[in-house]
Each structure stands twice: as C-alpha cells, then as structure tokens.
Coordinates of C-alpha atoms in Angstrom, one line a residue:
M1 CA 5.7 -33.6 46.8
M2 CA 2.4 -32.3 45.0
R3 CA 2.3 -28.5 43.7
S4 CA 0.1 -26.1 44.8
R5 CA -2.9 -25.4 42.3
K6 CA -4.5 -22.2 41.8
P7 CA -8.0 -21.6 43.4
R8 CA -11.2 -22.2 41.4
S9 CA -14.5 -21.0 42.9
S10 CA -16.2 -21.6 39.7
S11 CA -17.7 -24.7 38.8
T12 CA -16.5 -24.3 34.9
G13 CA -12.7 -24.2 36.7
R14 CA -12.8 -20.4 35.2
T15 CA -10.6 -17.8 38.0
T16 CA -13.0 -15.6 39.1
M17 CA -13.2 -11.7 40.4
A18 CA -13.9 -13.1 43.6
D19 CA -10.5 -15.4 43.4
I20 CA -8.5 -12.2 42.6
A21 CA -10.5 -9.9 45.5
R22 CA -9.7 -12.7 48.2
L23 CA -5.7 -12.6 47.5
A24 CA -5.8 -8.7 46.6
G25 CA -7.5 -8.1 50.2
V26 CA -10.6 -5.9 48.3
S27 CA -14.2 -6.2 47.8
T28 CA -15.6 -8.1 44.4
I29 CA -16.6 -5.1 43.4
T30 CA -13.4 -3.4 43.4
V31 CA -12.1 -5.7 41.1
S32 CA -15.0 -5.2 38.8
R33 CA -14.5 -1.6 38.6
A34 CA -10.5 -2.0 37.8
F35 CA -11.5 -4.0 34.9
K36 CA -14.1 -2.1 33.6
K37 CA -13.4 1.3 34.7
P38 CA -10.2 1.9 35.1
D39 CA -9.9 5.7 36.0
L40 CA -12.3 4.8 39.0
V41 CA -9.6 2.9 40.9
T42 CA -6.4 4.2 42.2
E43 CA -2.9 3.4 40.3
E44 CA -1.3 1.5 43.6
L45 CA -4.8 -0.9 43.4
R46 CA -4.7 -1.6 40.0
T47 CA -1.8 -2.7 40.2
R48 CA -2.0 -5.2 42.5
I49 CA -5.3 -6.2 41.1
F50 CA -3.7 -7.1 38.0
T51 CA -0.9 -8.4 39.7
H52 CA -2.8 -11.1 41.3
A53 CA -5.1 -11.5 38.1
E54 CA -2.1 -12.4 35.9
K55 CA -0.7 -15.0 38.6
L56 CA -4.1 -16.8 38.2
G57 CA -4.4 -16.6 34.7
Y58 CA -7.7 -14.6 34.8
V59 CA -9.3 -14.3 31.9
P60 CA -12.6 -11.6 31.4
N61 CA -16.1 -13.5 30.4
R62 CA -17.3 -10.1 28.2
V63 CA -19.8 -12.1 26.5
A64 CA -21.2 -13.5 29.9
S65 CA -21.1 -10.0 31.5
A66 CA -22.9 -8.2 28.3
L67 CA -25.6 -11.4 28.5
A68 CA -25.9 -10.5 32.1
G69 CA -26.9 -6.8 31.2
A70 CA -22.8 -5.3 32.3
P71 CA -20.7 -3.6 29.3
S72 CA -19.1 -5.9 27.0
M73 CA -16.5 -3.5 27.2
N74 CA -15.7 -4.2 23.8
V75 CA -15.8 -2.0 20.6
V76 CA -16.0 -3.2 16.7
V77 CA -13.5 -1.5 14.4
L78 CA -13.7 -1.6 10.9
I79 CA -11.4 -0.4 8.4
P80 CA -10.0 -0.9 5.3
S81 CA -6.5 -2.0 5.3
M82 CA -4.5 -2.8 8.0
T83 CA -1.4 -1.5 6.0
N84 CA -2.5 2.1 4.9
M85 CA -1.0 4.7 7.2
V86 CA -4.0 6.3 6.9
F87 CA -6.2 4.0 9.1
V88 CA -3.1 3.0 11.3
E89 CA -2.5 6.1 12.4
M90 CA -6.7 6.5 12.9
L91 CA -6.5 3.2 15.5
A92 CA -3.9 4.6 17.1
G93 CA -6.1 7.7 17.9
I94 CA -8.8 5.3 18.7
H95 CA -7.1 3.4 21.1
D96 CA -5.5 6.0 23.2
V97 CA -8.8 7.1 24.0
L98 CA -10.6 4.0 24.4
H99 CA -7.8 2.0 26.5
P100 CA -7.5 4.1 29.2
R101 CA -11.2 3.6 30.1
G102 CA -10.6 -0.1 29.9
Y103 CA -12.4 -1.2 26.6
Q104 CA -10.9 -3.3 24.3
M105 CA -11.5 -3.1 20.2
L106 CA -12.5 -5.9 17.6
I107 CA -11.0 -4.7 14.9
G108 CA -11.7 -5.6 11.4
V109 CA -10.3 -5.9 8.3
T110 CA -12.9 -5.2 5.3
R111 CA -10.2 -4.7 2.3
Y112 CA -12.5 -1.9 1.0
S113 CA -15.5 -4.4 0.4
P114 CA -18.8 -3.4 1.8
L115 CA -20.3 -7.3 1.4
E116 CA -16.7 -8.3 3.7
E117 CA -18.0 -5.3 6.0
E118 CA -21.6 -6.6 6.6
R119 CA -20.0 -10.1 7.0
L120 CA -17.9 -9.0 9.7
L121 CA -20.4 -7.3 11.2
Q122 CA -22.9 -10.1 11.6
T123 CA -20.0 -12.3 13.4
Y124 CA -18.3 -9.1 15.7
L125 CA -22.2 -8.2 16.9
E126 CA -22.1 -11.9 18.4
F127 CA -19.4 -10.7 20.8
L128 CA -22.0 -8.5 21.8
P129 CA -20.1 -5.3 21.6
D130 CA -21.4 -2.1 23.4
G131 CA -20.6 0.4 20.3
L132 CA -19.1 0.4 16.7
L133 CA -16.6 2.7 15.0
L134 CA -17.0 1.9 11.0
T135 CA -15.0 3.5 8.2
G136 CA -17.1 5.5 5.7
I137 CA -20.5 5.6 4.6
D138 CA -20.9 3.3 2.0
H139 CA -22.7 0.8 3.3
L140 CA -25.3 -1.7 1.9
P141 CA -28.5 -1.4 2.6
S142 CA -28.8 -4.0 4.3
T143 CA -25.9 -2.7 7.0
W144 CA -27.4 0.1 6.9
N145 CA -30.8 -1.0 8.3
R146 CA -29.1 -3.4 10.7
L147 CA -27.5 -0.4 12.2
E148 CA -30.9 1.1 12.5
A149 CA -31.8 -1.5 14.4
L150 CA -29.0 -1.8 16.4
R151 CA -29.2 -0.6 20.5
Q152 CA -25.4 -0.1 20.2
P153 CA -24.8 3.7 18.9
T154 CA -22.3 3.7 16.3
V155 CA -19.9 6.2 14.5
H156 CA -18.6 6.6 10.7
M157 CA -15.0 7.8 10.4
M158 CA -13.3 9.6 8.0
E159 CA -16.6 11.3 6.3
T160 CA -19.6 13.2 6.7
T161 CA -23.1 12.7 5.9
D162 CA -26.8 14.2 6.6
R163 CA -28.0 11.2 6.8
P164 CA -30.2 11.6 10.3
G165 CA -29.9 10.1 13.0
C166 CA -26.3 9.2 12.2
Y167 CA -22.9 10.0 13.7
C168 CA -19.5 11.4 11.9
V169 CA -16.1 12.4 12.2
G170 CA -14.4 13.3 9.1
F171 CA -13.7 16.2 6.5
S172 CA -15.0 16.8 3.0
Q173 CA -12.7 14.2 0.4
F174 CA -14.5 16.5 -2.2
D175 CA -13.1 19.7 -0.5
G176 CA -9.9 18.0 -0.6
G177 CA -9.7 17.5 -4.0
Y178 CA -11.2 20.5 -4.8
A179 CA -8.7 22.2 -2.9
M180 CA -5.5 20.7 -4.3
A181 CA -6.8 21.4 -8.5
R182 CA -7.4 24.7 -7.6
H183 CA -3.6 25.4 -5.9
L184 CA -2.5 23.7 -9.3
L185 CA -4.7 26.2 -11.3
D186 CA -3.3 29.1 -9.2
Q187 CA -0.1 28.0 -9.6
G188 CA -0.5 28.6 -13.3
Y189 CA -0.5 24.7 -14.2
R190 CA -3.3 24.4 -16.9
R191 CA -3.3 20.7 -18.5
I192 CA -4.3 19.0 -15.0
A193 CA -4.0 15.1 -15.1
F194 CA -6.1 12.9 -12.1
V195 CA -4.6 9.6 -10.9
A196 CA -6.0 7.5 -8.8
A197 CA -6.4 3.7 -7.9
Q198 CA -8.2 1.3 -5.2
L199 CA -11.5 3.8 -6.3
D200 CA -13.1 3.3 -3.3
P201 CA -15.5 5.7 -2.4
R202 CA -13.2 8.8 -0.7
T203 CA -11.1 8.3 -3.6
L204 CA -14.4 9.1 -6.1
A205 CA -15.2 11.7 -4.2
R206 CA -11.8 13.1 -4.5
A207 CA -12.3 12.8 -8.0
D208 CA -15.5 14.8 -8.1
G209 CA -13.6 17.9 -6.5
Y210 CA -10.8 17.5 -8.9
R211 CA -13.0 17.5 -11.3
Q212 CA -15.5 20.5 -10.6
A213 CA -12.5 23.0 -9.8
L214 CA -11.2 22.5 -13.4
R215 CA -14.7 22.8 -14.6
D216 CA -14.9 25.9 -12.9
A217 CA -12.1 26.7 -14.4
D218 CA -13.2 25.6 -17.9
L219 CA -10.0 23.3 -18.4
Y220 CA -11.6 19.9 -17.6
D221 CA -10.5 16.8 -20.2
P222 CA -11.7 14.0 -19.5
R223 CA -8.8 12.4 -21.6
R224 CA -6.0 13.8 -18.2
E225 CA -7.9 11.0 -16.1
L226 CA -6.7 7.9 -15.3
L227 CA -8.3 5.4 -12.8
V228 CA -7.3 1.8 -11.9
P229 CA -9.1 -0.4 -9.4
E230 CA -6.0 -2.4 -8.1
P231 CA -4.4 -1.6 -5.0
S232 CA -2.7 1.8 -4.3
S233 CA 1.4 1.5 -3.9
I234 CA 4.6 3.3 -4.9
S235 CA 5.4 0.9 -7.5
M236 CA 1.6 1.3 -8.8
G237 CA 2.5 4.9 -8.7
A238 CA 5.5 4.8 -11.2
N239 CA 3.6 2.7 -13.6
L240 CA 0.5 4.8 -13.4
L241 CA 3.3 8.1 -14.4
D242 CA 4.2 6.2 -17.3
Q243 CA 0.9 5.2 -18.5
L244 CA -0.4 8.4 -18.0
L245 CA 2.1 10.2 -20.0
A246 CA 2.1 7.6 -22.7
E247 CA -1.7 8.5 -23.6
A248 CA -1.2 12.3 -22.6
P249 CA 2.2 13.2 -22.7
D250 CA 1.1 17.3 -22.6
C251 CA 0.5 17.0 -18.6
D252 CA 2.0 19.9 -16.8
A253 CA 0.6 18.7 -13.4
I254 CA -0.4 15.0 -12.0
F255 CA -2.5 15.4 -9.1
F256 CA -2.5 11.4 -7.6
C257 CA -5.1 10.5 -5.5
N258 CA -2.7 9.4 -2.3
D259 CA 0.9 10.1 -1.7
D260 CA 2.4 6.7 -2.1
L261 CA 1.2 6.7 -5.8
A262 CA 2.5 10.5 -5.6
Q263 CA 5.9 8.7 -4.3
G264 CA 6.4 6.4 -6.4
A265 CA 5.5 8.9 -9.7
L266 CA 8.6 11.0 -8.0
F267 CA 10.9 8.2 -8.0
Q268 CA 10.1 7.6 -11.8
C269 CA 10.7 11.0 -12.6
Q270 CA 13.5 10.9 -11.4
R271 CA 14.9 7.6 -13.5
R272 CA 13.3 9.1 -16.5
K273 CA 15.2 12.2 -16.0
I274 CA 12.0 14.3 -15.2
E275 CA 12.7 17.6 -13.8
V276 CA 9.7 18.5 -10.8
P277 CA 8.3 21.1 -11.0
K278 CA 10.1 22.4 -13.5
Q279 CA 8.6 20.2 -16.6
L280 CA 6.0 18.5 -14.5
A281 CA 4.2 19.2 -11.3
I282 CA 3.4 16.8 -8.9
A283 CA 1.2 16.3 -5.8
G284 CA -0.6 13.6 -3.5
F285 CA -3.5 13.6 -1.0
N286 CA -2.9 12.7 3.0
D287 CA 0.5 14.1 3.7
L288 CA 2.2 10.6 4.6
P289 CA 5.3 10.9 6.9
A290 CA 7.6 10.2 3.9
S291 CA 6.3 13.0 2.1
G292 CA 8.3 15.4 3.6
W293 CA 11.3 13.8 3.0
T294 CA 11.0 12.9 -0.7
L295 CA 13.4 14.8 -3.2
P296 CA 12.1 17.1 -4.3
S297 CA 9.5 17.1 -1.1
L298 CA 6.2 16.7 -1.7
T299 CA 2.8 19.0 -1.9
T300 CA -0.4 16.9 -0.4
I301 CA -3.7 17.8 1.6
A302 CA -2.5 16.8 5.3
T303 CA -5.3 15.0 6.5
P304 CA -6.1 14.7 10.6
R305 CA -6.2 10.9 10.5
Y306 CA -5.2 10.3 14.2
Q307 CA -7.4 13.5 15.5
V308 CA -10.7 11.3 13.7
G309 CA -9.9 8.2 15.5
R310 CA -9.5 10.4 18.9
Q311 CA -12.8 12.4 18.0
S312 CA -14.5 9.4 17.0
A313 CA -13.6 7.3 20.1
N314 CA -14.5 10.1 22.4
L315 CA -18.1 10.9 20.7
L316 CA -18.7 7.1 20.9
L317 CA -18.7 7.1 25.0
T318 CA -20.4 10.2 24.9
L319 CA -23.1 8.1 23.1
L320 CA -22.1 4.9 25.4
E321 CA -22.6 7.3 28.7
G322 CA -26.2 7.8 27.2
K323 CA -25.7 11.5 26.4
Q324 CA -26.4 13.6 23.6
P325 CA -23.5 15.3 21.7
T326 CA -22.9 18.9 20.7
V327 CA -24.0 17.8 17.0
P328 CA -23.8 14.7 15.4
T329 CA -21.1 15.5 13.0
Y330 CA -17.8 16.6 13.3
D331 CA -15.9 18.3 10.4
L332 CA -11.8 18.5 11.4
G333 CA -11.1 20.1 8.3
F334 CA -7.7 19.4 6.1
S335 CA -4.7 21.7 4.9
L336 CA -3.0 22.1 1.9
V337 CA 0.7 21.5 2.0
T338 CA 2.8 22.9 -0.5
R339 CA 5.9 21.9 -0.6
E340 CA 8.5 21.4 -3.7
S341 CA 6.9 19.2 -6.0
T342 CA 4.7 22.1 -7.1

C-alpha cells in the first residue's frame, strides 16, 4: 500500500503558503498575514493555519521574502553573555514585545568583545534582518561606520549617549556608581573600596561614578581599588574580598561592581567571621534575585533590565513602522535598594 505524500506546489519541493491556504480554506494573503502580522488575524484562524502548517512541515523562507522586498521578521539581538541574569532578563523583555508581533530573535553572544561583535554583526546581516538591538555603545569605529550605512534601524541597550542619530534605551552607569558611593558616605563610612571584574565599559563607568563621589568628599584613595579583567562570579567575589583585605585591611565598606561578586564576598565574610555591616559593609550593583535573600540581605542598585528590553523592542518597532520616536534616548533610571549589608 502506497503511503500518502504531503502536497508540494513548489519546484523545490518546499511546502508553500499556497499549500497551507488550500487546506485551511483561506487565501494565501491571509496565511502570509498570519505569519508576518499575527495580531491582524483572529486567534481561531491563526490556530487553523498554524495547525496545517505544522502538519505540512512548513518553514518560512525569511531570506527569500526579504530579497523580494518583504520584511524578514528577524531582529538581530547581540548581548555580552548568556549566563549573566542581567542580559537574560533583558532578552525576556525583548521577546515579550517582538514575539506577539511575529518577529524572531537572532541572538548572538559577543563575550564582551567588540571584535566578536563586529564578526557576529557581519554574519547576521547576511540574513537580512529588519532591525538590530545591540548591547552598549562601545563599538569599533568600523562597526559604527557599518551601522550608520545600514538601512535597518538600530537601538542600543543598557547605556545612553548623545551621539547624533543614535537611538538608545538604558540608564547612566556613572550615576549608579555615584549613588551607591554617596549612600555609603551618608551612612558614615569613610574608607570605601571599589572592587570590579570583567571591566566592560559599563563597569568602568560605575567605577568613574564611585571615584567622583569619593573625590567630592575628599576621601578618594586609589589604593582601595581592585579591578581585574577576569569574568565576574560568586567565587571571584570571595577571592577578591581576600585579596583586597590583604592589601587594604582598614576598609570599612566595599562597593562591588556586580551583585554576584558582592554575594561571594558575603559568603566569605561568614567564613572569616567578619560581621557585616558592623565590621565591614558590603554593597553590590544590579539587584539580582538572590540579593534580597542573602544573610545579611544585600544593599544594591536595582537596574531595569526587563524594562530596557521591552522599551528597546518597542522603540525598534516604532522605527520599523517608519515613525519618528518622541526622543532618541530613553533613560529609564535606577533605584538604590538599601538592605542589611550596609
């Protein structure tokens, strides 16, 4: 007995939208709309179309559509890390805006390298994306030149800039660093250290904010800084606490550039029987989920990662619709979260 075969109307053997339309009893235009602009098709109709598409093994040819002048429905999203919760939450915000509109994310991980970012950008542009969402503004000059020549709109995330023609959504990393150092000063601490790892531009901006606050108070001492290029982690935080106290044992407060470093320092203080904050105050940055549950709970700067993702995606959609945003830069701010560790 011969097995039934899936219908094929394409000379390449690929299932087409026309095949789906015949089975679903709708027009090819309706099928196309269901895939490209699903919000314009009723839920019942979308379900029927997608069910038949799945049975036929339909795979949209985004590149062919883009070459024909139609949107590819792809958006390039480049982030520094897939293990850092900051960027995972930002991706969630982007997804929650783009997915209902039928867009797919082409995610690339730069590993904090402008060179890797340029390589990924060149690769993903071959897929003819409709737009780009890039983390930060620390691009190579050649990358800036490429971005300025593109027809696709680009939105930069997590930082702000006054660069002409640049759209961005984020907050001032410098101001966040300044606010935390100012908080520690207001709490009465005077020998405040700054500890950082990874040393990407956002971390270095926080360091600049810390320095400015200490200089304004005439209390800045470069010997109380410890900056290392290795990746940030909880174990690194424990190690850096030991290293800092070996070099500057009189510190009464430490501002860590990331919460994972600060959490590691808290664990190490427990091992070393250092009372926090009585003997040593500990502060972090980003307000990761566990920071409210450490013992003691961690004072930190809460950053709007999810909101940055949502706003960036919405800004990109505005640009894709050919509209002019109200402003090119959206500063979403941050908040100081004071807890038991200071």
